[in-house]
C-alpha atoms as a PDB file:
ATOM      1  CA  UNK A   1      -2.809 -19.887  10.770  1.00  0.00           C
ATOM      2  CA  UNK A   2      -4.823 -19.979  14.088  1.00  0.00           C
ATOM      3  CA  UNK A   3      -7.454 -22.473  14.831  1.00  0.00           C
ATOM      4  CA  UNK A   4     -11.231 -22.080  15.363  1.00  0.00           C
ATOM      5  CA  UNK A   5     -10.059 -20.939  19.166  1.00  0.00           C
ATOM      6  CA  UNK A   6      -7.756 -18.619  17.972  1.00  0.00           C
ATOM      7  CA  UNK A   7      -4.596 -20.373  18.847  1.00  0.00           C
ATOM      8  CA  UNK A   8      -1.146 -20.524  17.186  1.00  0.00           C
ATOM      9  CA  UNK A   9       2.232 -22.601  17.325  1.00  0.00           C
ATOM     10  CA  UNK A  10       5.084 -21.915  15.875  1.00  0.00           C
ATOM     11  CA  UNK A  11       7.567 -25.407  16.073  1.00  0.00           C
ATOM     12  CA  UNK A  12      10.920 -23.466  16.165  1.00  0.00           C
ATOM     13  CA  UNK A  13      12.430 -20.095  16.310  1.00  0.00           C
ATOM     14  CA  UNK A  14      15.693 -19.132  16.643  1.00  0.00           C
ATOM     15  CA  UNK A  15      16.519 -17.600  19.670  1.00  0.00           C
ATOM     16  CA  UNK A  16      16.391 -14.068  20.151  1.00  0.00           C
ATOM     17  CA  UNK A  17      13.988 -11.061  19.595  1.00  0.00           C
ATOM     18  CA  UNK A  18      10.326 -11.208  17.972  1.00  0.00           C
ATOM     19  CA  UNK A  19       7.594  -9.641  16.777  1.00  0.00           C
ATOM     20  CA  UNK A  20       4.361 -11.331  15.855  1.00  0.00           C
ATOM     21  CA  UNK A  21       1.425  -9.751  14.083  1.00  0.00           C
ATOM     22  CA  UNK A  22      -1.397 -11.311  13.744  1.00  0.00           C
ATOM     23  CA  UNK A  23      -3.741 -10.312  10.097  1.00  0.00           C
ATOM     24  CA  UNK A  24      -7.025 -10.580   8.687  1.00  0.00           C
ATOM     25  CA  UNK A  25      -9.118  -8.601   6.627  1.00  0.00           C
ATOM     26  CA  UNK A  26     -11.419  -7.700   9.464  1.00  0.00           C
ATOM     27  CA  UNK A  27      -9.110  -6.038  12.338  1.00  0.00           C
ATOM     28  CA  UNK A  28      -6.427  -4.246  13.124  1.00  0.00           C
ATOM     29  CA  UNK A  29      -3.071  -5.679  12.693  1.00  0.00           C
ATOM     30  CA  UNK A  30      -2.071  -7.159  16.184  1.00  0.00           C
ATOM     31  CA  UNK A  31       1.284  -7.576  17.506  1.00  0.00           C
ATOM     32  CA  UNK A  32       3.216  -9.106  20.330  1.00  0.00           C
ATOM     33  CA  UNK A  33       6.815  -8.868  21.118  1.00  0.00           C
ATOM     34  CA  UNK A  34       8.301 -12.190  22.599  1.00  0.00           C
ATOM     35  CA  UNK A  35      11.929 -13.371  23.452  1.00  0.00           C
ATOM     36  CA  UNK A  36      13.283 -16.878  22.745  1.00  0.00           C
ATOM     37  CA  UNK A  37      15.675 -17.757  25.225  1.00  0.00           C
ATOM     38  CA  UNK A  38      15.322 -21.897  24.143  1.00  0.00           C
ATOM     39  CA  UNK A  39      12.527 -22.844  26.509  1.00  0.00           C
ATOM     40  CA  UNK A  40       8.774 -23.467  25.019  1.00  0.00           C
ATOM     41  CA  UNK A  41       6.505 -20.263  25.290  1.00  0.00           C
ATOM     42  CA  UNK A  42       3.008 -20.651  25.988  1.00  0.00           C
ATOM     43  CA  UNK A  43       0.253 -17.906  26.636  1.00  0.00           C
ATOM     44  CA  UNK A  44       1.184 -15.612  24.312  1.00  0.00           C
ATOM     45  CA  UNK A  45      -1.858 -13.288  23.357  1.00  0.00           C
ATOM     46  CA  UNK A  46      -2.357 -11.004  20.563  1.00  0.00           C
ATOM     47  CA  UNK A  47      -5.030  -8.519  20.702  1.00  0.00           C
ATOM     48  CA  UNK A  48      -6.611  -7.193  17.674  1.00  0.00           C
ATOM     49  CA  UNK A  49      -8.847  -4.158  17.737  1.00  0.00           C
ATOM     50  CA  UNK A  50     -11.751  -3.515  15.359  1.00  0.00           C
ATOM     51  CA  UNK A  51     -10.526  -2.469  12.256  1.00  0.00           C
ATOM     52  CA  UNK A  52     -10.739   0.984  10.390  1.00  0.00           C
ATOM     53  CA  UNK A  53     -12.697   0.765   6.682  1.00  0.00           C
ATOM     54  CA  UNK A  54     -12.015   3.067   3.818  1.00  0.00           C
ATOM     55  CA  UNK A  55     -14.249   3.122   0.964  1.00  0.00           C
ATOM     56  CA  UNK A  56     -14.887   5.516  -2.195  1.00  0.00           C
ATOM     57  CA  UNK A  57     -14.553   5.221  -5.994  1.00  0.00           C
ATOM     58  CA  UNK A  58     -11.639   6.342  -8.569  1.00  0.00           C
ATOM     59  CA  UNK A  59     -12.490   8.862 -11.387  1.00  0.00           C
ATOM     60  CA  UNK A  60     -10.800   9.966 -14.371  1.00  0.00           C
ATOM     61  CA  UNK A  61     -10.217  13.848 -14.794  1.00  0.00           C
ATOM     62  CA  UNK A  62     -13.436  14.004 -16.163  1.00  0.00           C
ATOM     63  CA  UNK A  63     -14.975  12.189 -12.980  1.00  0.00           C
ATOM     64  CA  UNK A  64     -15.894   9.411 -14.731  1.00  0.00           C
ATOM     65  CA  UNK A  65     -15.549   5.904 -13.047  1.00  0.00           C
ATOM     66  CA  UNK A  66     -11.990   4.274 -13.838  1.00  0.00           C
ATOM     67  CA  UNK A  67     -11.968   0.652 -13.440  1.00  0.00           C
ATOM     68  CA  UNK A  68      -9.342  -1.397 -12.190  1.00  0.00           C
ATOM     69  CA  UNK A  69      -7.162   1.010 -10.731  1.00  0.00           C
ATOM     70  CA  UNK A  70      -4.395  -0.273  -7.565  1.00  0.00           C
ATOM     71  CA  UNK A  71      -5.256   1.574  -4.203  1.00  0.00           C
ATOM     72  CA  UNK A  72      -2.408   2.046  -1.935  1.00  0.00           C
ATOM     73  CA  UNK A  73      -2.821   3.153   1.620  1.00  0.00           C
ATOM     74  CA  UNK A  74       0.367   3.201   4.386  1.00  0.00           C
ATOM     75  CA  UNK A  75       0.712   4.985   7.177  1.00  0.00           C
ATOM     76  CA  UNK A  76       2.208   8.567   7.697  1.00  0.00           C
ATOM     77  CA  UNK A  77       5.294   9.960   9.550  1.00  0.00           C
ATOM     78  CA  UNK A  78       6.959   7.618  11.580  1.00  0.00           C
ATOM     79  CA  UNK A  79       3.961   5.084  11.213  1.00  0.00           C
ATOM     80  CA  UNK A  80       4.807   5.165   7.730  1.00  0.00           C
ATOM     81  CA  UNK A  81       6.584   1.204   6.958  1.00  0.00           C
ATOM     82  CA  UNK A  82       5.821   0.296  10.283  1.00  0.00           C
ATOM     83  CA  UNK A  83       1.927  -0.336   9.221  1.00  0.00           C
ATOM     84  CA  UNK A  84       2.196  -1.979   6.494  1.00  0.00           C
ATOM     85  CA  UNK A  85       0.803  -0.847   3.116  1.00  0.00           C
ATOM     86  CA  UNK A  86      -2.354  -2.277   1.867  1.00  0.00           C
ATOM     87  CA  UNK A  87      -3.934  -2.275  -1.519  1.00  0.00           C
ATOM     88  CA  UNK A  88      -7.000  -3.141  -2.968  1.00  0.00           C
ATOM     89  CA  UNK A  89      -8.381  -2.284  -7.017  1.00  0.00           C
ATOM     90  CA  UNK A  90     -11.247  -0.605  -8.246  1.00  0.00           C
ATOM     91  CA  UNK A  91     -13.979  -2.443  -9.389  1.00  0.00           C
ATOM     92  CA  UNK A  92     -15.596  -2.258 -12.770  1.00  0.00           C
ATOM     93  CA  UNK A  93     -17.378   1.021 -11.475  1.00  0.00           C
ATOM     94  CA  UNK A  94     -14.253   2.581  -9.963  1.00  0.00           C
ATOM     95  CA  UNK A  95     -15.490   1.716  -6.496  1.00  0.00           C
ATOM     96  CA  UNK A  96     -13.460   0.130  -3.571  1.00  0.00           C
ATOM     97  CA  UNK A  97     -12.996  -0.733  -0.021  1.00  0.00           C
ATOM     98  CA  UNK A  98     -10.218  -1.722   2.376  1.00  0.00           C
ATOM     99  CA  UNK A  99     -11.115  -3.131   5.846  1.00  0.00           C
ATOM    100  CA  UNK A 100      -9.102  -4.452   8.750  1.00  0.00           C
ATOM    101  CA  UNK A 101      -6.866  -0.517   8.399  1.00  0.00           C
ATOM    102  CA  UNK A 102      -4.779   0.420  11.657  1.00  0.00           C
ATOM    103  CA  UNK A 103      -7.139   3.098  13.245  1.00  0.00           C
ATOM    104  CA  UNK A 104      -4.556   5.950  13.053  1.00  0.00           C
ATOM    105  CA  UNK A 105      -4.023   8.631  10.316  1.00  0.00           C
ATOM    106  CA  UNK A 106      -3.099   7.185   6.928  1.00  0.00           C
ATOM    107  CA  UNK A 107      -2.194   8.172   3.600  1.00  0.00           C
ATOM    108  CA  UNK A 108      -3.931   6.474   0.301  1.00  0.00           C
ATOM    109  CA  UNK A 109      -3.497   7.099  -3.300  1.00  0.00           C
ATOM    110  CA  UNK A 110      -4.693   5.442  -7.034  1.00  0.00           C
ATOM    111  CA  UNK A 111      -2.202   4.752  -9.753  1.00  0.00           C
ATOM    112  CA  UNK A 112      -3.047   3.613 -13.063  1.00  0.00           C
ATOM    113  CA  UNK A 113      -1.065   2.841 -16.054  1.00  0.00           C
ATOM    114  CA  UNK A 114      -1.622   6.584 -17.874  1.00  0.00           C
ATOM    115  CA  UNK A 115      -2.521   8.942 -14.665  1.00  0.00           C
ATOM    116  CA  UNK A 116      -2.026   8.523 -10.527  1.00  0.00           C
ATOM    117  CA  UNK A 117      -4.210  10.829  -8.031  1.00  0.00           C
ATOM    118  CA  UNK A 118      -2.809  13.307  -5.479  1.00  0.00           C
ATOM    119  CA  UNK A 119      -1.602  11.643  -1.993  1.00  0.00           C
ATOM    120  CA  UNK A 120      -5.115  11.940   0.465  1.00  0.00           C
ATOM    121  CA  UNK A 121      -4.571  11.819   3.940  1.00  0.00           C
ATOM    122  CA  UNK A 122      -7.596  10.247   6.194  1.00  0.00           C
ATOM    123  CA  UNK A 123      -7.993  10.209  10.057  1.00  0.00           C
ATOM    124  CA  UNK A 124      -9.839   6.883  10.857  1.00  0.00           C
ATOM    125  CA  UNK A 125      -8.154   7.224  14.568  1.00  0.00           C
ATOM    126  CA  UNK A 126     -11.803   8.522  15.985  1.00  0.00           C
ATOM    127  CA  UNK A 127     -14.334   7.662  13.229  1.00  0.00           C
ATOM    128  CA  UNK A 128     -13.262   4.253  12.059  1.00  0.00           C
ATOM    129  CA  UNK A 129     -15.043   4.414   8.735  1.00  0.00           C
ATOM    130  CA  UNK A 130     -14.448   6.810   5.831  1.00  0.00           C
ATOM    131  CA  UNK A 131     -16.755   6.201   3.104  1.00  0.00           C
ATOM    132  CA  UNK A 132     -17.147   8.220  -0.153  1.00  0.00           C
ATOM    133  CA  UNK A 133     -13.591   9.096  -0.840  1.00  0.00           C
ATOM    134  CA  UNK A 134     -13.084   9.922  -4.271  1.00  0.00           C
ATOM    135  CA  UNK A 135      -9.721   9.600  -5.646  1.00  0.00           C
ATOM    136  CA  UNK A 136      -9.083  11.157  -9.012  1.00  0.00           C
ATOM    137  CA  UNK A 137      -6.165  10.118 -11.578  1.00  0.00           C
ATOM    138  CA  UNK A 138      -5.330  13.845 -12.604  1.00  0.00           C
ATOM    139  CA  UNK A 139      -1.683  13.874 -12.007  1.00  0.00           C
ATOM    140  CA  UNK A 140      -0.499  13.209 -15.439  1.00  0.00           C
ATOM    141  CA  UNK A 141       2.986  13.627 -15.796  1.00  0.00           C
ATOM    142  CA  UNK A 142       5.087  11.708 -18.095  1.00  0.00           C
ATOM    143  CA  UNK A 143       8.914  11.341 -18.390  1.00  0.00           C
ATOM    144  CA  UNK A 144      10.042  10.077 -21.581  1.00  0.00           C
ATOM    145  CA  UNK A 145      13.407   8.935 -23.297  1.00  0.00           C
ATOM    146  CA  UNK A 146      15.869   6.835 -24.854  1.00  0.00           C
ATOM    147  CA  UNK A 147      18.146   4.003 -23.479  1.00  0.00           C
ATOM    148  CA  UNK A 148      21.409   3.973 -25.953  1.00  0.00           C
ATOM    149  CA  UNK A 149      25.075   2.464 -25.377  1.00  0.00           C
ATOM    150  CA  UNK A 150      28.133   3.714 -24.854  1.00  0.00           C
ATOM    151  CA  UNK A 151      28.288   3.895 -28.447  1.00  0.00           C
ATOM    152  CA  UNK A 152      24.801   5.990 -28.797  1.00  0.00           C
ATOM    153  CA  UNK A 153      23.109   2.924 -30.407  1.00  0.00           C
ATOM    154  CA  UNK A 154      19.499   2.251 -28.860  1.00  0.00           C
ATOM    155  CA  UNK A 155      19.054  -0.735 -25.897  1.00  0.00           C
ATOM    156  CA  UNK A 156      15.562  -2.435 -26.431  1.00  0.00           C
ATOM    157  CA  UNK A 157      13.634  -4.409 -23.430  1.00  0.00           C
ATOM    158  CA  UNK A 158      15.669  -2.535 -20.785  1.00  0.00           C
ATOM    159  CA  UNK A 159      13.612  -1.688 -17.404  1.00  0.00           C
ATOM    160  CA  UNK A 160      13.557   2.353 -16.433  1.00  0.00           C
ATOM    161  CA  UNK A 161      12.469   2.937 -13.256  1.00  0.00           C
ATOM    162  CA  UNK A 162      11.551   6.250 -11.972  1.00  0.00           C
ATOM    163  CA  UNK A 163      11.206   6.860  -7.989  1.00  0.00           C
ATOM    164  CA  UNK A 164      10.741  10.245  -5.453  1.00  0.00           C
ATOM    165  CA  UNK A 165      14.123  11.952  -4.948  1.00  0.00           C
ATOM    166  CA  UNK A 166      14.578  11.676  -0.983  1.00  0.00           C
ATOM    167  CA  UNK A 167      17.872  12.969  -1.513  1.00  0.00           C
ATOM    168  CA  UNK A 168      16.736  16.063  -3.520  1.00  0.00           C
ATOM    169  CA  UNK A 169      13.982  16.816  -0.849  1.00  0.00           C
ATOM    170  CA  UNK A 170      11.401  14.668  -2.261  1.00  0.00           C
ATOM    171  CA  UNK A 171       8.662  13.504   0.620  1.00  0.00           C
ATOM    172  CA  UNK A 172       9.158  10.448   2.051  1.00  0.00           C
ATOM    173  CA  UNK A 173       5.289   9.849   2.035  1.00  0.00           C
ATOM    174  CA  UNK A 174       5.254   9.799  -1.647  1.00  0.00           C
ATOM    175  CA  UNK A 175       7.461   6.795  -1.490  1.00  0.00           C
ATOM    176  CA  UNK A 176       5.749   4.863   0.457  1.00  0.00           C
ATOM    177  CA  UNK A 177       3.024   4.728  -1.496  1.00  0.00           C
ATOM    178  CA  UNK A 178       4.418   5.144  -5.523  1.00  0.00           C
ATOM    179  CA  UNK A 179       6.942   2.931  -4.771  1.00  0.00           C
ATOM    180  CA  UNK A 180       8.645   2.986  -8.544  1.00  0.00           C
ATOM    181  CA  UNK A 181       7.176   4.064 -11.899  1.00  0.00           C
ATOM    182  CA  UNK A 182       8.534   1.376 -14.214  1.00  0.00           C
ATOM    183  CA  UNK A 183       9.071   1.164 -17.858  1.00  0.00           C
ATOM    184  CA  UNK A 184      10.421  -1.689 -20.685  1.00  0.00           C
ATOM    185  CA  UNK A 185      12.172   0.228 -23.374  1.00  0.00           C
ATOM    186  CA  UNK A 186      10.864  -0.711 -27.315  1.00  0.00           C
ATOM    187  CA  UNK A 187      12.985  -1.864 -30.646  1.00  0.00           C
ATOM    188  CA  UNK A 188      14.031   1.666 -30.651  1.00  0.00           C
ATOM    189  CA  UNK A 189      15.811   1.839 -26.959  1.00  0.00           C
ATOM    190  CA  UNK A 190      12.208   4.144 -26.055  1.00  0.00           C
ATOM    191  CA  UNK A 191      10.595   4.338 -22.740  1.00  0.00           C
ATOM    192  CA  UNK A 192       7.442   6.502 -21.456  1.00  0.00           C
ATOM    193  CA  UNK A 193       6.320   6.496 -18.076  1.00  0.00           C
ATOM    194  CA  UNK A 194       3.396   7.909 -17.034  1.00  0.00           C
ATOM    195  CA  UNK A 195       1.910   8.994 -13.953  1.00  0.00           C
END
């Protein structure tokens, strides 16, 4: 953690390659690429640039507010694990705000426990602010099922996990932000995941 002058130490690192990025909740992630060769370092500088916010509210199908919700944003294409995903959750209205976002294009999505929104993509690479983005929790999909044995008799508290198919063509970007859909099986070897 830097001090009130903005300075850091790290005691030891091996030698080689790195990468240090520098975070708050007010800029733009920093980063500076250094080489340890065994000798102390000193004047290292990272520069962080002002910080893109994103702001709006999470509705239900019906576009009323839905508290609570997780808020994922990462970036797309190539920027797309490179970034960083961030997350933040709806207030009791539904409303919420990320600051301290990479100024580039980024991808952002809700997911609650019954219904996840449509990927949105937002441009904050000029503008720097997006306010009033409304996210709504209409994709409702479920997959449903039974865990059983080899001899067909039903596995309770077993985890099901459900993620995007790259392999079948799936899109990358939904990846990075659903991550997996997970699900604990019942007495009865039963799972539901929503979403």
């Amino acid at each position: 953690v830097t001090n009130d002058k903005g300075e850091f130490t790290f005691q030891a690192l091996a030698t080689g390659a790195h990468t240090l990025i520098a975070v708050d909740s007010e800029h733009a992630p920093g980063r500076a690429t250094i080489t340890v060769d065994g000798r102390a370092l000193t004047g290292i500088e990272i520069v962080m640039k002002v910080g893109g916010v994103l702001s709006g509210r999470v509705v239900d199908k019906d576009k009323k507010p839905a508290p609570y919700v997780p808020v994922r944003v990462a970036g797309t294409g190539q920027q797309m694990w490179s970034l960083g995903r961030r997350q933040a959750i709806s207030d009791k209205d539904g409303k919420f705000e990320l600051r301290g976002l990479v100024r580039t294009k980024l991808q952002v999505r809700a997911e609650g426990e019954k219904a996840a929104s449509n990927v949105v993509e937002v441009d904050l690479t000029t503008t720097g602010e997006k306010k009033d983005l409304e996210l709504v929790l209409d994709v409702v999909g479920v997959i449903a099922g039974i865990v059983v044995d080899g001899a067909g008799a039903p596995v309770p508290e077993v985890s099901v996990n459900a993620f995007p198919d790259i392999m079948g063509g799936a899109s990358m970007d939904a990846l990075a932000l659903a991550d997996m859909s997970s699900a604990i099986t019942d007495g009865a070897g039963k799972f539901t995941i929503a979403g």
